[in-house]
Amino acid sequence: MFRLAHVTDLHVRNFAGVRVRDFLGKRAIGALNLALVRRRKHRMDLLAALGEDLRARRYDHLVVSGDLGNLSLPSEWLQARSWIERTGVSVENATVIPGNHDTYVREVVINGAFEQVFAAYQSADLRLDKETYPFARLRGEIALVCANSCVPTGDLGAWGRVGEAQLRRVEALLAAPEVRARFRVLVIHHSPVMHRPPETRNLSDRVQLAEVLARVGAELVVHGHDHRDEFAELPGPDGRRIPVVGAGSASYAGAADRCSRYHVYQIDGARVEVLTYAHDSATGAFREVRRRTIAPNGQVFR
Ligand SMILES: [Fe+2]
Ligand SMILES: [Fe+2]
């Protein structure tokens, strides 16, 4: 059995080495947002406790699906990378993609600053046209196909887009023989299904991504961004379903149904279970709060 942990939306805060001028422009808006809202919503002690739980349970692979930082600051990413290192998972067995909070600033995206920090967590078995995204990592019976849905919006926008060229590469990777022969997991920050309006915080080309998935198929799509657990299905080829599962934020400090959490996929041939582990404020420990089965045809049983 392969045990895949899915963690998302760490929203690490770290201003070390940041000068005042770094916060001019839209970063000032982000900093304000951070100060007013996120300081209460995301707690680093919860993230640390989650990391300790991962370390203790020793999963086969860890996927982190974006929003590792808040303001696209290298100081945040370095702290997030240290957090991953402390889970004890090797770089070969942890995979990282960015979220919209990691791509606020155009020059950061152009310079590939995020990809430099997490290069070892993005080493690929397959890549097309020498483009960074998507990339595929093959691990036993699992193939992770990792896409980037984030664009430097310039105005702290939370919407995402995969884009036509990347969509073509996503389809080609999902169709590649060494990928198709495995349990294919598409990893993306924004959901290909809109759960929470408005349109301005969702994936703008989700219809086109759904069309790709309907043609080529995937055994599972995992995402973050909404800071809550979400279960959906998209149509796949040959009448099959494609489960689309979002995980809540790893550091969120709010209500129990959204508090600091992560997902685990127990993949055993065609038999797949998705377990939700969440922080228990009474004990301070993480415990299983939900378990669902994914049928061989992709349907998620509730
Ligand atoms: Fe987020
Ligand atoms: Fe996000």
CSV table of N, CA and C and ligand atoms in Angstrom, one decimal, residues 9 11 67 101 189 225 227, ligand 1:
chain,number,residue,atom,x,y,z
A,9,ASP,N,-1.5,25.0,1.8
A,9,ASP,CA,-1.8,26.3,2.4
A,9,ASP,C,-1.2,26.5,3.8
A,11,HIS,N,0.9,28.9,4.6
A,11,HIS,CA,0.8,30.4,4.9
A,11,HIS,C,1.8,30.8,6.0
A,67,ASP,N,0.7,28.0,-1.7
A,67,ASP,CA,0.5,28.9,-0.6
A,67,ASP,C,1.4,28.5,0.6
A,101,HIS,N,-0.4,32.8,-3.4
A,101,HIS,CA,0.4,33.7,-2.4
A,101,HIS,C,1.9,33.6,-2.7
A,189,HIS,N,-2.9,23.9,-7.4
A,189,HIS,CA,-3.4,24.7,-6.3
A,189,HIS,C,-4.9,25.0,-6.3
A,225,HIS,N,-6.2,25.9,-1.7
A,225,HIS,CA,-6.7,27.2,-2.0
A,225,HIS,C,-7.9,27.6,-1.2
A,227,HIS,N,-9.1,26.5,1.6
A,227,HIS,CA,-8.9,26.4,3.1
A,227,HIS,C,-10.1,25.6,3.7
B,1,FE,FE,-4.3,29.7,0.8
